mmCIF file of C-alpha atoms and ligand atoms in Angstrom:
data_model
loop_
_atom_site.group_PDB
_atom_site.id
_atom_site.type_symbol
_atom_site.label_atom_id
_atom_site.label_comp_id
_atom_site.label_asym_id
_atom_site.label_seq_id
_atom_site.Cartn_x
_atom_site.Cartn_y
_atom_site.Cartn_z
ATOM 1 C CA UNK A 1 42.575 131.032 14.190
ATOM 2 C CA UNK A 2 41.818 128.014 16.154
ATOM 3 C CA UNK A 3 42.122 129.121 20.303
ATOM 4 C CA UNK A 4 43.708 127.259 23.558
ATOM 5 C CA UNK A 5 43.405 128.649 26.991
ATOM 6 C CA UNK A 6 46.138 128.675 29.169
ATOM 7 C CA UNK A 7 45.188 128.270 32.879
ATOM 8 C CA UNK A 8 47.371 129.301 34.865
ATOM 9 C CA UNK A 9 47.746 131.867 37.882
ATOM 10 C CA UNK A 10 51.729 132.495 37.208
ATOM 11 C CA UNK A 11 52.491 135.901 35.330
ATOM 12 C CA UNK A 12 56.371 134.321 34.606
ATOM 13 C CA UNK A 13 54.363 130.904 32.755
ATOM 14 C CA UNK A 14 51.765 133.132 31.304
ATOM 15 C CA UNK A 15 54.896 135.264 29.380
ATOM 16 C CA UNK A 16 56.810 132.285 28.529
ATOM 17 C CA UNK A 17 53.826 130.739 26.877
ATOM 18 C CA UNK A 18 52.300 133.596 25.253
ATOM 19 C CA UNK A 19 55.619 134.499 23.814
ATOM 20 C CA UNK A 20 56.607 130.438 22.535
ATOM 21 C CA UNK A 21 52.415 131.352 20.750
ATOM 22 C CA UNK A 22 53.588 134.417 18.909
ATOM 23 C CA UNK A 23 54.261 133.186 15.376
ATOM 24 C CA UNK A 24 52.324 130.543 15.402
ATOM 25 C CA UNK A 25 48.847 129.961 13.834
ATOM 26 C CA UNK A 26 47.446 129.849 17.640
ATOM 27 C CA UNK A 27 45.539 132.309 20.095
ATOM 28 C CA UNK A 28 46.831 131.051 23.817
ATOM 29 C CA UNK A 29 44.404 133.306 25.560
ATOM 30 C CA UNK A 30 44.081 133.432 29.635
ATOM 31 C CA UNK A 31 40.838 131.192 30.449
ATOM 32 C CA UNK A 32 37.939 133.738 31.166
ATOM 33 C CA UNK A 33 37.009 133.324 34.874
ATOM 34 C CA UNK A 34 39.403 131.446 35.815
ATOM 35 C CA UNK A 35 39.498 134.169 39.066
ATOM 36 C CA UNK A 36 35.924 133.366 40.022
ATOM 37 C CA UNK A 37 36.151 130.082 40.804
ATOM 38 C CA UNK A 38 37.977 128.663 44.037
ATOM 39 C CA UNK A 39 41.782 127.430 42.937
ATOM 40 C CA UNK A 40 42.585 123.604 41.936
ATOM 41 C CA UNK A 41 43.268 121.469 44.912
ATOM 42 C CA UNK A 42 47.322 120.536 43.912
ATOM 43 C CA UNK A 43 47.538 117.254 46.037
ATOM 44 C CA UNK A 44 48.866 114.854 43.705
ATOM 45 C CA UNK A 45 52.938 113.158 44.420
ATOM 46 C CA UNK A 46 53.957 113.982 40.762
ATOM 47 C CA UNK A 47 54.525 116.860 38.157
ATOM 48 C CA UNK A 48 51.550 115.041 35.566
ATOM 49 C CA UNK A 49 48.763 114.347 38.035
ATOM 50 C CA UNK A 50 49.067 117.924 39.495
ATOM 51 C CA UNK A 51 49.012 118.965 35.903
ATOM 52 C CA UNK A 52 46.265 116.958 34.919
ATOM 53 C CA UNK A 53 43.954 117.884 37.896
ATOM 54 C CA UNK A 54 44.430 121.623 37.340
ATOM 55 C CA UNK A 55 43.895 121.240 33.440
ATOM 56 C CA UNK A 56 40.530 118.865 34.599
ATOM 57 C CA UNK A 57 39.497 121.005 36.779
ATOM 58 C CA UNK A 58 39.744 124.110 34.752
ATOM 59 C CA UNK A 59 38.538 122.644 31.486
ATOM 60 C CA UNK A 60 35.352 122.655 32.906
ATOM 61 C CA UNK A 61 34.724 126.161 33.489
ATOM 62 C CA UNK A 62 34.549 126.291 29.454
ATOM 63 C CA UNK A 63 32.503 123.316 27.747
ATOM 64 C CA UNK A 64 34.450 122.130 24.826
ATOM 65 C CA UNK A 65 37.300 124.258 24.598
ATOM 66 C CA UNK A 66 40.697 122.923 24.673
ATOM 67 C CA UNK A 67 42.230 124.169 28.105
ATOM 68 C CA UNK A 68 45.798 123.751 28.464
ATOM 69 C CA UNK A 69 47.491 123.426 32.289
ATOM 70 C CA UNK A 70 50.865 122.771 33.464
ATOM 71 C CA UNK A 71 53.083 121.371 36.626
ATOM 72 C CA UNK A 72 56.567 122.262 36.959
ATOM 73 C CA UNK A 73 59.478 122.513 39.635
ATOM 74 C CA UNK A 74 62.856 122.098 40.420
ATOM 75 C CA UNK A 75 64.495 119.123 41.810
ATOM 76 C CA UNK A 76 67.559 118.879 43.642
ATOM 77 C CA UNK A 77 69.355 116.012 43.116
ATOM 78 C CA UNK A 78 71.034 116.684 46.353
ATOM 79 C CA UNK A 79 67.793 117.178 48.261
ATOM 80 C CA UNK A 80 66.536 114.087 47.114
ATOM 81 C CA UNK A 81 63.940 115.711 44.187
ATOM 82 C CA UNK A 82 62.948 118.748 46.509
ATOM 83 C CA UNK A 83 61.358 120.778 46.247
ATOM 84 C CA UNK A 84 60.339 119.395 43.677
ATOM 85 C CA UNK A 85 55.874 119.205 43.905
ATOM 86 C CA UNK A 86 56.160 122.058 46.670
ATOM 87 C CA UNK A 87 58.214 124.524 44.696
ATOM 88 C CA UNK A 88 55.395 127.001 44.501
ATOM 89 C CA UNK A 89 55.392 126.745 48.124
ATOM 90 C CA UNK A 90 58.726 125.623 49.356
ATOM 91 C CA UNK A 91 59.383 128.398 51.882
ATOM 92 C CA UNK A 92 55.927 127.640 53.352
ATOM 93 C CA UNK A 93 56.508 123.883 53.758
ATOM 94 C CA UNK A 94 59.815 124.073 55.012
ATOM 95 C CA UNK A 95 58.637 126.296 57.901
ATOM 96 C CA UNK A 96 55.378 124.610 58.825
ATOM 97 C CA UNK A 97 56.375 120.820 57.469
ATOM 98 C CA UNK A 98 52.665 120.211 55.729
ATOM 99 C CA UNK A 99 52.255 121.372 52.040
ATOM 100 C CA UNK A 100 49.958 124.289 52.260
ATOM 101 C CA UNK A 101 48.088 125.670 49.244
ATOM 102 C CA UNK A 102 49.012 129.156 49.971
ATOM 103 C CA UNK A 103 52.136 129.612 47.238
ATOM 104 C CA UNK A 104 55.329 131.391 48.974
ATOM 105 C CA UNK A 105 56.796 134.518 46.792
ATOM 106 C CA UNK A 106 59.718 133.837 44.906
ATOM 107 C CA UNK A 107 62.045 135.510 47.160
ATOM 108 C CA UNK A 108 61.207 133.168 50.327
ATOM 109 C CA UNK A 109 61.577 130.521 48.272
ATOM 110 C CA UNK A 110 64.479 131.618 46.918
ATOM 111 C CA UNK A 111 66.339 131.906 50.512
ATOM 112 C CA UNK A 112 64.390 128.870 51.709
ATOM 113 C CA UNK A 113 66.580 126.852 49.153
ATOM 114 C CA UNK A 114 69.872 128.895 49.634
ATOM 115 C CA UNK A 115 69.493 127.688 53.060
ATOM 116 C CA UNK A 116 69.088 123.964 52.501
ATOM 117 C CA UNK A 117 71.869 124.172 50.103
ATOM 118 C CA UNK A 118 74.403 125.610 52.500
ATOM 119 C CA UNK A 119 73.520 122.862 54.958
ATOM 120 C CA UNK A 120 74.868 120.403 52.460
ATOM 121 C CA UNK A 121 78.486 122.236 51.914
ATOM 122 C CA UNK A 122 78.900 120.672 48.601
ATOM 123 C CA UNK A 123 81.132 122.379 45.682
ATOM 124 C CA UNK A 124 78.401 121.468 42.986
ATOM 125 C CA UNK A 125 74.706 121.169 43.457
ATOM 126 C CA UNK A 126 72.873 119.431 40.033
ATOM 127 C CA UNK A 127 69.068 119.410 39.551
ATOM 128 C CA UNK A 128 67.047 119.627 36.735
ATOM 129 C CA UNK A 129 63.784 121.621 36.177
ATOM 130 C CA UNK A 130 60.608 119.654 35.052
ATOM 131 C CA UNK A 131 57.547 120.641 33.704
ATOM 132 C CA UNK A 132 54.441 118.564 32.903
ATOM 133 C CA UNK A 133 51.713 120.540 30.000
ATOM 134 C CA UNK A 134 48.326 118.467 30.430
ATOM 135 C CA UNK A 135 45.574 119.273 27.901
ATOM 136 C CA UNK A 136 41.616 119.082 28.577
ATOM 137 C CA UNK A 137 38.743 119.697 27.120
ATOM 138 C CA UNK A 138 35.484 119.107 28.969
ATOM 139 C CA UNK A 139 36.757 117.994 32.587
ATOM 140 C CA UNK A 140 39.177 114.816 30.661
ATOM 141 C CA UNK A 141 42.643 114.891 30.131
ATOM 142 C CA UNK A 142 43.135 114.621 26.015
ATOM 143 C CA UNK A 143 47.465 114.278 26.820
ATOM 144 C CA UNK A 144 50.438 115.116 28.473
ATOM 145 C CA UNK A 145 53.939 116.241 27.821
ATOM 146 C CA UNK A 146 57.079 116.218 29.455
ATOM 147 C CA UNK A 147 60.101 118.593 29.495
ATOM 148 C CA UNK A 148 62.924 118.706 31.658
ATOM 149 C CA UNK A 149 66.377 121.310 31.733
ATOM 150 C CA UNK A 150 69.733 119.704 33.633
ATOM 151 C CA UNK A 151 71.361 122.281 35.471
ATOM 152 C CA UNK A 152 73.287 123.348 38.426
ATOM 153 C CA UNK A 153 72.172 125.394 41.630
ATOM 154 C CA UNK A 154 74.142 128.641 42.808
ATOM 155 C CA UNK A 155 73.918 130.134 46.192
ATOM 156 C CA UNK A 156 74.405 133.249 44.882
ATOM 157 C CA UNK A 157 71.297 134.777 42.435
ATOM 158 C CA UNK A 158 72.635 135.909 39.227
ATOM 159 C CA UNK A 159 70.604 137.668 36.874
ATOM 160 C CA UNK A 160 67.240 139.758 36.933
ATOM 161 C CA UNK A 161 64.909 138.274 33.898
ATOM 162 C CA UNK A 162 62.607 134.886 34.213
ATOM 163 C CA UNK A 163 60.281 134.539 37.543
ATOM 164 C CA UNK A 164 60.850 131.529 40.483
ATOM 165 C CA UNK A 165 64.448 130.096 40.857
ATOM 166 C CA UNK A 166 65.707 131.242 37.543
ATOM 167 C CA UNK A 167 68.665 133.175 39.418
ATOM 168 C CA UNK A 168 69.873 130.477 41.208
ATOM 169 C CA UNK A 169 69.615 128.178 38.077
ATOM 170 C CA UNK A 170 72.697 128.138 36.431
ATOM 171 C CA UNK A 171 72.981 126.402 32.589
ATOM 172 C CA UNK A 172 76.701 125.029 31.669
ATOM 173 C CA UNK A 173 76.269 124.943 28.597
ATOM 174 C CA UNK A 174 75.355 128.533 28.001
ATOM 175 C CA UNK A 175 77.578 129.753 31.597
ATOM 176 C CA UNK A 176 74.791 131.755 32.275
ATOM 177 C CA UNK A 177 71.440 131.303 34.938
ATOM 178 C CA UNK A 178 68.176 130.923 33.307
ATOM 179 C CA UNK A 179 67.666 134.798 34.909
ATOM 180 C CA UNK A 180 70.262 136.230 32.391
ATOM 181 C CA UNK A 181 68.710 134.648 29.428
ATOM 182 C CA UNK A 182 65.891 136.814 27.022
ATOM 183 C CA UNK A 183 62.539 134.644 26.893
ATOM 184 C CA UNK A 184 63.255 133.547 23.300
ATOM 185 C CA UNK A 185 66.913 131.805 24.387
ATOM 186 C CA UNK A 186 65.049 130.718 27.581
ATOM 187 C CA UNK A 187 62.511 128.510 25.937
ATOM 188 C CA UNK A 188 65.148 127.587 23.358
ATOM 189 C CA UNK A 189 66.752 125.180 26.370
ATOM 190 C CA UNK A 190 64.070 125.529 29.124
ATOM 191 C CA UNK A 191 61.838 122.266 30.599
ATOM 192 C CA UNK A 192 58.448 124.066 29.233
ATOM 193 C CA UNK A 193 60.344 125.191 26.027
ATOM 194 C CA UNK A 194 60.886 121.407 25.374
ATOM 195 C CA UNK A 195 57.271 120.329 26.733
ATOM 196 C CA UNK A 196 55.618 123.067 24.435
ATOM 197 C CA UNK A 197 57.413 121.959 21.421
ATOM 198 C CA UNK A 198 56.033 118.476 22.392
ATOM 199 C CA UNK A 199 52.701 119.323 22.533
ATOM 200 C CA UNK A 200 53.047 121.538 19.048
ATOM 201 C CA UNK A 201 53.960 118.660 17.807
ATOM 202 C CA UNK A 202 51.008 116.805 19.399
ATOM 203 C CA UNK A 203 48.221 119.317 18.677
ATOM 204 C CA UNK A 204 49.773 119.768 14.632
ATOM 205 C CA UNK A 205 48.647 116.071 14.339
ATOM 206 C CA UNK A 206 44.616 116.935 15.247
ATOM 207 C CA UNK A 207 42.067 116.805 12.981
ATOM 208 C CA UNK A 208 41.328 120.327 12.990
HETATM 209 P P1 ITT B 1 49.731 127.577 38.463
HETATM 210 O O1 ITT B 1 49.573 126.327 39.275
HETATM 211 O O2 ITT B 1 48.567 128.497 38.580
HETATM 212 O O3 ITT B 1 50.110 127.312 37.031
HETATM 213 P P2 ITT B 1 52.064 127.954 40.169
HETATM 214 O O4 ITT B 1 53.148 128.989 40.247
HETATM 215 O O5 ITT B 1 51.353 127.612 41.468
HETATM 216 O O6 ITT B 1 50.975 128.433 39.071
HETATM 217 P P3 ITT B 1 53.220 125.320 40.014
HETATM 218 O O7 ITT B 1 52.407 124.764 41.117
HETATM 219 O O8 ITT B 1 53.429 124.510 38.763
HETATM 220 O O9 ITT B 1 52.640 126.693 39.476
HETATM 221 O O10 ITT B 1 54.638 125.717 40.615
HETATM 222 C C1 ITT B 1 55.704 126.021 39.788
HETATM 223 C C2 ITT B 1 56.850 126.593 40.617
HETATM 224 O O11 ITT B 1 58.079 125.976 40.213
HETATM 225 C C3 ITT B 1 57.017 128.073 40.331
HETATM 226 O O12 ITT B 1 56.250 128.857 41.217
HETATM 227 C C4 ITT B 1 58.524 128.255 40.507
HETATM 228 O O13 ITT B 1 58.818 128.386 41.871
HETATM 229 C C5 ITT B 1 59.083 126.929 40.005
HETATM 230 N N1 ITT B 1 59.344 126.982 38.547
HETATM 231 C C6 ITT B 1 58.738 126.259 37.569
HETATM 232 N N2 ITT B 1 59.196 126.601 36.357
HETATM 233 C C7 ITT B 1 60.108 127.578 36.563
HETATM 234 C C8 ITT B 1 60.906 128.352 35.704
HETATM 235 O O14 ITT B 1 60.844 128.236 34.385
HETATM 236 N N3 ITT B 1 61.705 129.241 36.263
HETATM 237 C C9 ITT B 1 61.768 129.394 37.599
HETATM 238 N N4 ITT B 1 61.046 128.731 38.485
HETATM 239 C C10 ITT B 1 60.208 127.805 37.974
#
């Protein structure tokens, strides 16, 4: 069975993934010492050059193996795109106003943007989430693929499944946040649902 690794340090993208792997053809298996090595600097301005530097910098921990990295966030259309890079660390930058590397948990975060969005006093708050897969092999991005999930924002969680903003992330068209949805409905309508299918797509065309 041919193998990617998935590099990545969140549990919540490391279940979503593993779980959009399970009937395929695939092993998505954590990269091996990924732990020992210092984290990827995340200072790019967009979802794909973040992505791409972490799936770089990663790649090269294992020579020729296809390493597979992603970027995602929410952005608040009302917020102007935040937090959009930061959303790892949203609680953190809010409070100190420079973009530390140090992620906050997703209960700071959480209340960070509760806050903001109270400030604003609106009846409806639209965003979308966005995520960005980049794949490497050897230290060079191979390609990258782009999902995004419209939504609107809630100042009240709902829900106690996905990871991040999930409970504040409320989908119309299903009248429920991405928090009440099982993984498999999740990544049915989800921004890393859409960029995985993208890439299956991609990687199905390989010589193998
Ligand atoms: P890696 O860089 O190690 O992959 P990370 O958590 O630091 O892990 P990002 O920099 O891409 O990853 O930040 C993504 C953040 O965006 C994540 O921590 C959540 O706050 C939010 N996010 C992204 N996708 C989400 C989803 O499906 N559900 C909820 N929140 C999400």
């Amino acid at each position: 069975m041919p193998r990617i690794y998935l590099a990545t340090t969140n549990p919540g993208k490391v279940r979503e993934f593993r779980e959009a792997a399970q009937a395929l053809s695939i092993a998505l298996d954590p990269l091996p010492r990924m732990a020992e090595v210092p984290p990827a600097i995340e200072d790019g301005s967009t979802f794909e050059q973040n992505a791409r530097i972490k799936a770089e910098y990663y790649s090269r921990l294992s020579p020729g193996e296809l390493v597979l990295a992603e970027d995602s966030g929410l952005a608040v259309d009302a917020l102007n795109g935040s937090p959009g890079v930061h959303s790892a660390r949203y609680a953190a930058v809010l409070q100190s106003g420079v973009a530390l590397d140090q992620n906050s948990d997703d209960q700071a975060n959480n209340a960070a943007l509760i806050a903001q969005l109270k400030r604003l006093n609106q009846d409806r708050y639209t965003g979308k989430y966005v995520c960005v897969i980049a794949m490497a092999q050897d230290g060079e991005t191979l390609a990258t693929f782009t999902g995004e999930a419209p939504g609107e924002l809630l100042t009240v969680p709902r829900g106690t499944q996905g990871f991040g903003y999930d409970p504040l992330f409320y989908f119309p068209a299903l009248g429920k946040t991405f928090a009440e949805l099982p993984l498999e409905q999740k990544r049915e309508h989800s921004h890393r649902g859409k960029a995985f299918r993208q890439f299956l797509n991609w990687y199905g065309r390989q010589p193998q």
